[in-house]
CSV table of C-alpha atoms in Angstrom, one decimal:
chain,number,residue,atom,x,y,z
A,521,MET,CA,20.1,-2.9,-9.5
A,522,THR,CA,16.5,-1.6,-8.6
A,523,LEU,CA,15.7,1.9,-7.8
A,524,ILE,CA,15.3,0.8,-4.2
A,525,GLU,CA,18.2,-0.6,-3.7
A,526,THR,CA,20.3,2.1,-5.5
A,527,MET,CA,18.3,4.6,-3.0
A,528,ALA,CA,18.2,2.6,0.2
A,529,GLY,CA,22.7,2.3,-0.3
A,530,VAL,CA,22.7,-0.8,1.7
A,531,PRO,CA,26.5,-2.2,2.0
A,532,GLU,CA,27.1,-5.0,-0.2
A,533,GLY,CA,27.9,-8.1,2.0
A,534,SER,CA,26.0,-7.1,4.8
A,535,ARG,CA,23.5,-9.3,6.3
A,536,LEU,CA,20.8,-6.9,5.5
A,537,SER,CA,22.1,-6.9,1.7
A,538,GLN,CA,21.8,-11.2,1.8
A,539,ALA,CA,18.4,-10.7,3.1
A,540,LEU,CA,17.6,-8.3,0.1
A,541,ASN,CA,19.2,-10.7,-2.3
A,542,ALA,CA,16.9,-13.3,-0.9
A,543,ARG,CA,14.1,-10.9,-1.7
A,544,ALA,CA,15.5,-10.1,-5.3
A,545,GLU,CA,11.8,-11.2,-6.9
A,546,ILE,CA,10.0,-9.0,-4.5
A,547,LEU,CA,12.6,-5.8,-5.5
A,548,GLN,CA,12.1,-6.7,-9.3
A,549,LEU,CA,8.3,-6.9,-9.1
A,550,SER,CA,8.5,-3.3,-7.3
A,551,GLU,CA,10.4,-2.0,-9.9
A,552,ALA,CA,7.9,-3.3,-12.0
A,553,ALA,CA,5.2,-2.0,-10.0
A,554,HIS,CA,6.8,1.6,-10.3
A,555,ASP,CA,7.2,1.3,-14.4
A,556,ALA,CA,3.5,0.5,-14.5
A,557,VAL,CA,2.2,3.3,-12.5
A,558,LEU,CA,4.7,6.1,-13.4
A,559,LEU,CA,4.8,5.0,-17.3
A,560,PRO,CA,2.2,3.0,-18.3
A,561,ARG,CA,1.5,1.8,-22.0
A,562,GLU,CA,-2.1,3.1,-21.5
A,563,SER,CA,-1.9,6.2,-19.4
A,564,GLY,CA,-5.6,7.4,-19.6
A,565,GLY,CA,-6.3,10.9,-18.2
A,566,LEU,CA,-3.0,10.9,-16.2
A,567,SER,CA,-0.1,11.8,-18.2
A,568,HIS,CA,3.3,10.5,-17.7
A,569,GLY,CA,4.2,14.2,-16.5
A,570,LEU,CA,1.2,14.3,-14.2
A,571,ARG,CA,1.8,11.1,-12.4
A,572,ALA,CA,5.5,12.3,-12.0
A,573,ALA,CA,4.0,15.5,-10.5
A,574,LEU,CA,2.0,13.8,-8.0
A,575,ALA,CA,4.7,11.3,-7.2
A,576,ALA,CA,7.1,14.0,-6.5
A,577,ARG,CA,4.0,15.8,-4.2
A,578,MET,CA,3.5,12.7,-2.1
A,579,CYS,CA,7.3,12.4,-1.7
A,580,ARG,CA,7.7,16.1,-0.2
A,581,HIS,CA,4.5,15.4,2.6
A,582,VAL,CA,6.4,12.2,3.5
A,583,GLY,CA,9.8,14.2,3.2
A,584,ASP,CA,11.7,11.9,1.1
A,585,GLU,CA,14.1,14.4,-0.5
A,586,THR,CA,15.7,11.4,-2.6
A,587,LEU,CA,12.7,10.1,-3.8
A,588,THR,CA,11.5,13.7,-4.5
A,589,ALA,CA,14.3,14.4,-7.0
A,590,HIS,CA,13.8,10.9,-8.8
A,591,TYR,CA,10.1,12.3,-9.6
A,592,GLU,CA,11.2,15.3,-10.5
A,593,SER,CA,13.6,14.1,-12.7
A,594,TYR,CA,10.8,12.3,-14.9
A,595,LEU,CA,8.6,15.6,-14.4
A,596,ALA,CA,11.3,18.0,-16.1
A,597,HIS,CA,12.0,15.1,-18.9
A,598,SER,CA,8.2,15.4,-19.9
A,599,SER,CA,6.4,17.9,-22.2
A,600,ASP,CA,4.2,19.1,-19.3
A,601,LEU,CA,6.0,21.8,-17.7
A,602,ASP,CA,3.0,23.5,-16.6
A,603,LEU,CA,1.9,20.8,-14.3
A,604,ALA,CA,4.9,21.9,-12.3
A,605,ALA,CA,2.7,23.7,-9.1
A,606,LEU,CA,1.1,20.0,-8.8
A,607,ALA,CA,4.4,18.6,-7.5
A,608,ARG,CA,4.4,21.1,-4.4
A,609,PRO,CA,2.1,20.1,-1.3
A,610,GLY,CA,-0.8,22.8,-1.7
A,611,GLY,CA,0.1,23.7,-5.1
A,612,LEU,CA,-2.9,23.9,-7.8
A,613,ARG,CA,-3.0,25.2,-11.2
A,614,GLY,CA,-6.6,26.1,-11.8
A,615,ASP,CA,-7.9,22.8,-13.8
A,616,PRO,CA,-10.8,20.9,-12.0
A,617,ALA,CA,-10.0,17.8,-12.5
A,618,HIS,CA,-6.2,18.2,-11.7
A,619,ASP,CA,-7.0,19.8,-8.7
A,620,ALA,CA,-9.3,17.1,-7.6
A,621,MET,CA,-6.5,14.5,-8.2
A,622,ALA,CA,-3.7,16.6,-6.7
A,623,ARG,CA,-6.3,17.1,-3.4
A,624,HIS,CA,-6.8,13.2,-3.5
A,625,THR,CA,-3.5,12.5,-3.4
A,626,ASP,CA,-3.0,14.6,-0.3
A,627,LEU,CA,-5.8,12.9,1.4
A,628,LEU,CA,-4.4,9.4,0.4
A,629,THR,CA,-0.8,10.4,1.5
A,630,LEU,CA,-1.7,12.2,4.6
A,631,SER,CA,-4.8,10.7,6.1
A,632,PRO,CA,-6.4,7.3,4.3
A,633,ARG,CA,-8.1,6.6,6.8
A,634,GLU,CA,-9.9,9.7,6.9
A,635,ALA,CA,-11.4,8.7,3.0
A,636,THR,CA,-15.0,8.4,2.3
A,637,ARG,CA,-17.7,7.6,-0.6
A,638,GLN,CA,-17.5,11.6,-0.8
A,639,ASP,CA,-14.2,11.4,-1.8
A,640,ILE,CA,-15.0,9.5,-4.6
A,641,ALA,CA,-17.7,11.4,-5.3
A,642,ALA,CA,-15.7,14.8,-5.3
A,643,LEU,CA,-13.4,13.4,-8.0
A,644,LYS,CA,-16.5,12.5,-10.3
A,645,ALA,CA,-17.6,15.7,-10.0
A,646,ALA,CA,-14.5,17.3,-11.4
A,647,GLY,CA,-14.9,15.0,-14.3
A,648,VAL,CA,-12.6,12.3,-13.3
A,649,SER,CA,-13.4,9.2,-14.9
A,650,GLU,CA,-13.8,5.8,-13.2
A,651,ALA,CA,-11.0,4.2,-14.5
A,652,ASP,CA,-9.2,7.4,-14.0
A,653,ILE,CA,-10.1,7.3,-10.3
A,654,VAL,CA,-8.5,3.3,-10.1
A,655,ARG,CA,-5.4,5.1,-11.6
A,656,LEU,CA,-4.8,7.6,-9.2
A,657,SER,CA,-5.3,5.5,-6.5
A,658,GLU,CA,-3.0,2.9,-7.7
A,659,LEU,CA,-0.1,5.5,-8.1
A,660,ALA,CA,-0.9,7.0,-4.6
A,661,ALA,CA,-0.6,3.6,-3.2
A,662,PHE,CA,2.2,2.8,-4.9
A,663,VAL,CA,4.5,5.8,-3.9
A,664,ASN,CA,3.2,5.6,-0.4
A,665,TYR,CA,4.3,1.6,-0.4
A,666,GLN,CA,7.6,2.5,-2.0
A,667,LEU,CA,8.1,5.5,0.7
A,668,ARG,CA,7.7,2.8,3.4
A,669,VAL,CA,10.1,0.1,1.9
A,670,LEU,CA,12.8,2.9,1.7
A,671,ALA,CA,12.1,4.3,4.8
A,672,GLY,CA,12.1,1.0,6.7
A,673,LEU,CA,15.5,0.2,4.8
A,674,ARG,CA,17.1,2.9,5.7
A,675,LEU,CA,16.3,2.3,9.5
A,676,LEU,CA,17.3,-1.3,9.2
A,677,LYS,CA,20.7,0.0,7.7
A,678,GLU,CA,21.3,2.5,10.1
A,679,VAL,CA,21.0,0.2,13.0
A,680,GLN,CA,22.8,-2.6,11.4
A,681,ALA,CA,25.9,0.0,10.7
A,682,ARG,CA,26.0,0.4,14.2
B,248,MET,CA,-30.5,-4.4,3.6
B,249,SER,CA,-26.7,-3.9,3.7
B,250,GLU,CA,-25.3,-2.7,6.9
B,251,VAL,CA,-21.7,-0.6,6.3
B,252,VAL,CA,-19.0,-1.6,9.0
B,253,HIS,CA,-17.7,0.8,10.8
B,254,SER,CA,-15.9,-0.9,13.7
B,255,PHE,CA,-12.7,-3.3,13.9
B,256,THR,CA,-14.2,-7.2,13.6
B,257,ALA,CA,-12.4,-10.4,12.8
B,258,THR,CA,-15.4,-11.6,11.1
B,259,ILE,CA,-14.6,-10.8,7.6
B,260,PRO,CA,-17.2,-8.3,5.8
B,261,THR,CA,-17.9,-8.2,1.8
B,262,TRP,CA,-16.4,-5.3,-0.2
B,263,SER,CA,-18.7,-2.9,-2.0
B,264,PRO,CA,-17.0,-0.5,-4.5
B,265,TYR,CA,-17.4,3.3,-4.9
B,266,VAL,CA,-16.7,2.9,-8.6
B,267,LYS,CA,-18.4,1.1,-11.2
B,268,PRO,CA,-16.1,-2.3,-11.6
B,269,VAL,CA,-15.3,-3.6,-14.8
B,270,GLU,CA,-17.6,-6.0,-16.2
B,271,LEU,CA,-16.4,-9.5,-17.2
B,272,ALA,CA,-18.4,-9.8,-20.1
B,273,SER,CA,-16.8,-6.7,-21.7
B,274,ALA,CA,-13.6,-7.3,-20.2
B,275,THR,CA,-10.4,-6.5,-22.5
B,276,THR,CA,-7.8,-9.5,-22.9
B,277,GLU,CA,-5.3,-7.6,-21.2
B,278,GLN,CA,-8.1,-6.9,-18.0
B,279,LEU,CA,-8.9,-10.6,-18.3
B,280,ALA,CA,-5.1,-11.2,-18.3
B,281,ALA,CA,-4.5,-9.4,-15.0
B,282,MET,CA,-7.5,-10.7,-13.1
B,283,LYS,CA,-6.2,-14.2,-13.8
B,284,VAL,CA,-9.4,-15.2,-15.4
B,285,THR,CA,-9.1,-18.7,-17.4
B,286,PRO,CA,-12.1,-21.0,-18.4
B,287,SER,CA,-11.8,-22.7,-15.2
B,288,ASN,CA,-11.8,-19.4,-13.0
B,289,LYS,CA,-14.6,-17.0,-13.7
B,290,GLY,CA,-15.1,-16.1,-10.0
B,291,VAL,CA,-13.8,-12.4,-9.8
B,292,SER,CA,-14.6,-10.4,-6.8
B,293,PRO,CA,-15.6,-6.8,-7.1
B,294,TYR,CA,-12.6,-5.4,-5.8
B,295,VAL,CA,-10.6,-7.2,-8.7
B,296,LEU,CA,-12.9,-6.0,-11.1
B,297,THR,CA,-12.8,-2.7,-9.7
B,298,LEU,CA,-9.1,-2.7,-9.9
B,299,ALA,CA,-8.8,-4.2,-13.6
B,300,HIS,CA,-9.7,-0.5,-14.8
B,301,ASP,CA,-5.9,-0.4,-14.2
B,302,PRO,CA,-4.8,-3.8,-15.7
B,303,GLU,CA,-1.0,-2.7,-15.9
B,304,SER,CA,-1.0,-2.2,-12.2
B,305,LEU,CA,-2.9,-5.2,-11.2
B,306,ALA,CA,-1.0,-7.5,-13.0
B,307,VAL,CA,2.2,-6.8,-11.4
B,308,ARG,CA,0.8,-6.0,-7.8
B,309,SER,CA,-1.1,-9.3,-7.3
B,310,PRO,CA,2.2,-11.8,-7.6
B,311,LEU,CA,4.5,-8.8,-5.5
B,312,PHE,CA,1.2,-8.8,-2.9
B,313,ASN,CA,1.8,-12.9,-2.9
B,314,LEU,CA,5.2,-13.2,-2.6
B,315,ILE,CA,5.5,-10.6,0.5
B,316,MET,CA,2.9,-12.5,2.0
B,317,TYR,CA,3.2,-16.0,1.5
B,318,GLY,CA,6.9,-16.3,0.3
B,319,LYS,CA,9.5,-18.6,1.5
B,320,ASP,CA,11.5,-18.6,4.6
B,321,GLY,CA,11.8,-15.3,6.9
B,322,LEU,CA,9.1,-14.1,8.6
B,323,SER,CA,6.7,-16.6,9.6
B,324,PRO,CA,3.2,-16.2,8.1
B,325,ALA,CA,1.1,-15.2,11.1
B,326,GLU,CA,3.8,-12.3,11.8
B,327,ARG,CA,3.8,-11.2,8.1
B,328,GLU,CA,-0.2,-11.1,9.2
B,329,LEU,CA,0.5,-9.0,12.0
B,330,GLY,CA,2.5,-6.7,10.0
B,331,ALA,CA,-0.3,-6.3,7.6
B,332,LEU,CA,-2.8,-5.7,10.5
B,333,SER,CA,-0.7,-3.0,12.0
B,334,ALA,CA,-1.1,-1.0,9.0
B,335,SER,CA,-4.3,-1.8,8.5
B,336,VAL,CA,-5.7,-0.3,12.0
B,337,VAL,CA,-3.4,2.8,11.6
B,338,ASN,CA,-5.1,3.1,8.0
B,339,ARG,CA,-8.4,2.4,9.7
B,340,CYS,CA,-9.1,-0.2,6.5
B,341,ILE,CA,-11.7,-2.5,8.3
B,342,TYR,CA,-11.9,-4.7,5.7
B,343,CYS,CA,-7.9,-5.5,5.2
B,344,ALA,CA,-7.8,-5.6,9.3
B,345,ALA,CA,-10.8,-8.1,9.3
B,346,VAL,CA,-9.3,-10.5,6.8
B,347,HIS,CA,-5.8,-10.5,8.1
B,348,ALA,CA,-6.7,-10.6,11.8
B,349,SER,CA,-8.6,-14.0,10.8
B,350,ARG,CA,-5.4,-14.9,9.4
B,351,PHE,CA,-3.5,-13.9,11.9
B,352,ILE,CA,-5.5,-15.8,14.4
B,353,SER,CA,-5.7,-19.0,12.1
B,354,TYR,CA,-1.8,-19.4,12.0
B,355,SER,CA,-1.1,-18.2,15.6
B,356,GLY,CA,-4.3,-19.2,17.9
B,357,ARG,CA,-3.8,-15.9,19.4
B,358,ASN,CA,-7.1,-14.3,19.7
B,359,ASP,CA,-6.2,-12.4,22.5
B,360,VAL,CA,-3.6,-10.2,20.5
B,361,VAL,CA,-6.0,-9.2,18.0
B,362,GLU,CA,-8.7,-8.5,20.8
B,363,LYS,CA,-5.8,-6.0,22.5
B,364,ILE,CA,-5.2,-4.6,18.9
B,365,PHE,CA,-8.8,-3.5,18.4
B,366,ALA,CA,-9.6,-2.6,21.4
B,367,ASP,CA,-6.7,-0.1,22.3
B,368,GLU,CA,-5.0,0.4,18.1
B,369,ARG,CA,-1.9,2.1,18.7
B,370,ASP,CA,-1.8,1.8,22.3
B,371,ALA,CA,-2.3,-1.8,22.7
B,372,THR,CA,0.1,-3.7,25.1
B,373,LEU,CA,1.7,-6.8,23.8
B,374,GLU,CA,4.3,-9.6,24.6
B,375,ALA,CA,8.1,-8.3,23.7
B,376,ARG,CA,8.1,-9.9,20.3
B,377,PRO,CA,5.0,-8.7,18.7
B,378,GLN,CA,5.2,-5.7,20.8
B,379,ALA,CA,8.1,-4.6,18.8
B,380,LEU,CA,6.9,-5.9,15.3
B,381,PHE,CA,3.3,-4.1,16.3
B,382,ASN,CA,5.3,-0.5,17.0
B,383,PHE,CA,7.6,-0.6,14.2
B,384,ALA,CA,4.8,-1.6,11.5
B,385,ALA,CA,2.3,0.6,12.9
B,386,LYS,CA,4.7,3.7,13.2
B,387,LEU,CA,6.0,3.1,9.6
B,388,SER,CA,2.6,3.3,8.3
B,389,THR,CA,1.9,6.6,9.7
B,390,THR,CA,2.6,9.8,7.7
B,391,PRO,CA,4.9,11.6,8.5
B,392,ILE,CA,6.7,8.3,9.3
B,393,GLU,CA,7.1,7.6,13.1
B,394,ALA,CA,9.3,4.9,12.7
B,395,SER,CA,12.8,5.7,14.2
B,396,ALA,CA,16.1,4.0,14.9
B,397,ASP,CA,14.8,3.1,18.5
B,398,ASP,CA,11.8,1.2,17.0
B,399,ALA,CA,14.5,-0.9,14.2
B,400,ARG,CA,16.9,-1.5,17.2
B,401,ALA,CA,13.8,-3.4,19.0
B,402,LEU,CA,13.0,-5.8,16.2
B,403,GLY,CA,16.7,-7.0,16.6
B,404,GLU,CA,16.5,-7.1,20.4
B,405,ALA,CA,13.3,-9.0,20.1
B,406,GLY,CA,15.2,-11.7,18.1
B,407,LEU,CA,14.3,-10.9,14.4
B,408,SER,CA,17.0,-11.5,11.8
B,409,GLU,CA,17.8,-9.4,9.2
B,410,LEU,CA,15.5,-11.1,6.6
B,411,GLU,CA,12.9,-11.2,9.1
B,412,GLN,CA,13.4,-7.7,9.7
B,413,LEU,CA,13.0,-7.0,5.6
B,414,ASP,CA,9.8,-8.6,5.3
B,415,LEU,CA,8.3,-6.7,8.5
B,416,VAL,CA,9.2,-3.8,6.6
B,417,LEU,CA,7.5,-5.5,3.3
B,418,SER,CA,4.5,-6.7,4.8
B,419,ALA,CA,3.5,-3.4,6.5
B,420,ALA,CA,4.3,-1.6,3.3
B,421,ILE,CA,2.3,-3.4,0.9
B,422,PHE,CA,-0.4,-2.9,3.2
B,423,GLY,CA,0.0,1.2,2.9
B,424,TRP,CA,-0.8,0.1,-1.1
B,425,ALA,CA,-3.5,-2.5,-0.4
B,426,ASN,CA,-5.2,-0.1,2.7
B,427,ARG,CA,-5.0,3.1,0.0
B,428,LEU,CA,-7.0,1.0,-2.4
B,429,MET,CA,-9.5,-1.1,-0.2
B,430,HIS,CA,-10.8,1.5,2.2
B,431,THR,CA,-10.6,4.4,-0.4
B,432,LEU,CA,-12.2,3.0,-3.3
B,433,GLY,CA,-15.2,1.1,-1.5
B,434,GLU,CA,-16.5,0.1,1.9
B,435,PRO,CA,-16.9,-3.1,3.9
B,436,VAL,CA,-20.9,-4.5,4.1
B,437,ALA,CA,-21.6,-6.9,6.7
B,438,ARG,CA,-22.5,-10.3,5.2
B,439,PRO,CA,-26.2,-11.4,5.3
B,440,GLU,CA,-25.8,-14.5,7.7
B,441,ALA,CA,-23.7,-12.1,10.2
B,442,LEU,CA,-26.6,-9.7,10.5
């Protein structure tokens, strides 16, 4: 069972569960996407620990405790324990590149519509490479996708149960 | 002179990145594979060349996107486009909104729905079924997520099956992803012939 299915907890045999089975390939690719952004082979300037910390930060912004706990467990298993501050909204650690990435993560989660060219310029000025800007954007975009698939599924489940 | 597009439109602009895209000539084997570059297919957009900086993500997201938007059964192609459009309006991704408004119109012939959404955005008043889809998809796209059980219940009342409801969740959510790339990594620029 994929992470999204485990966390959504849709009862087996329900019509929603049958719908999920019909979309099994999408769920598997969503799992592969999770692995590609959280545990990539080539992590660039975003260590697996940093990715987990930022993912937990985004989940806290949206208030998803289950998914926050998932990413906190990834962070706890990484060797980058000094990144813990970045896992909390508002938390910074004094490293210009990491702090700029945390701020950009906040922007992409809370108000992506406000993003402009200057936000990318700020990342570059903090020493974040072009490739790392794309890696960070994919991470933030994926986690926001995953949060919405889960939130949507929970709502459909709640309505169906009644 | 290129002109940045700031208003919603169903006329598809081009897209200009804020970061330097990967150069095709120096792309790695993994980047070429993620971009689906083959000897017979060398046309790659600036958007895909930009995303090629992270080939592991790109290689997975492309097939995921295609299955969600163009997979068989379930929600109609037009209504998947409506889900995509709803998210793109909330996130103000002008480029995504243009592409998917245009596709919605070609599938459904309903320019009027797009005109209402572009004019009134979140306050657009539509017929019962598109209204239920639009409300749910838009409210799933906000942070914090505003969608409620009432919004979900309205989907069933509008006649959507469980599979159609799931497809709407997926089409709105995948644009929570796409908008966060397209709108934040570059900007829409009017095509020369549209000026």
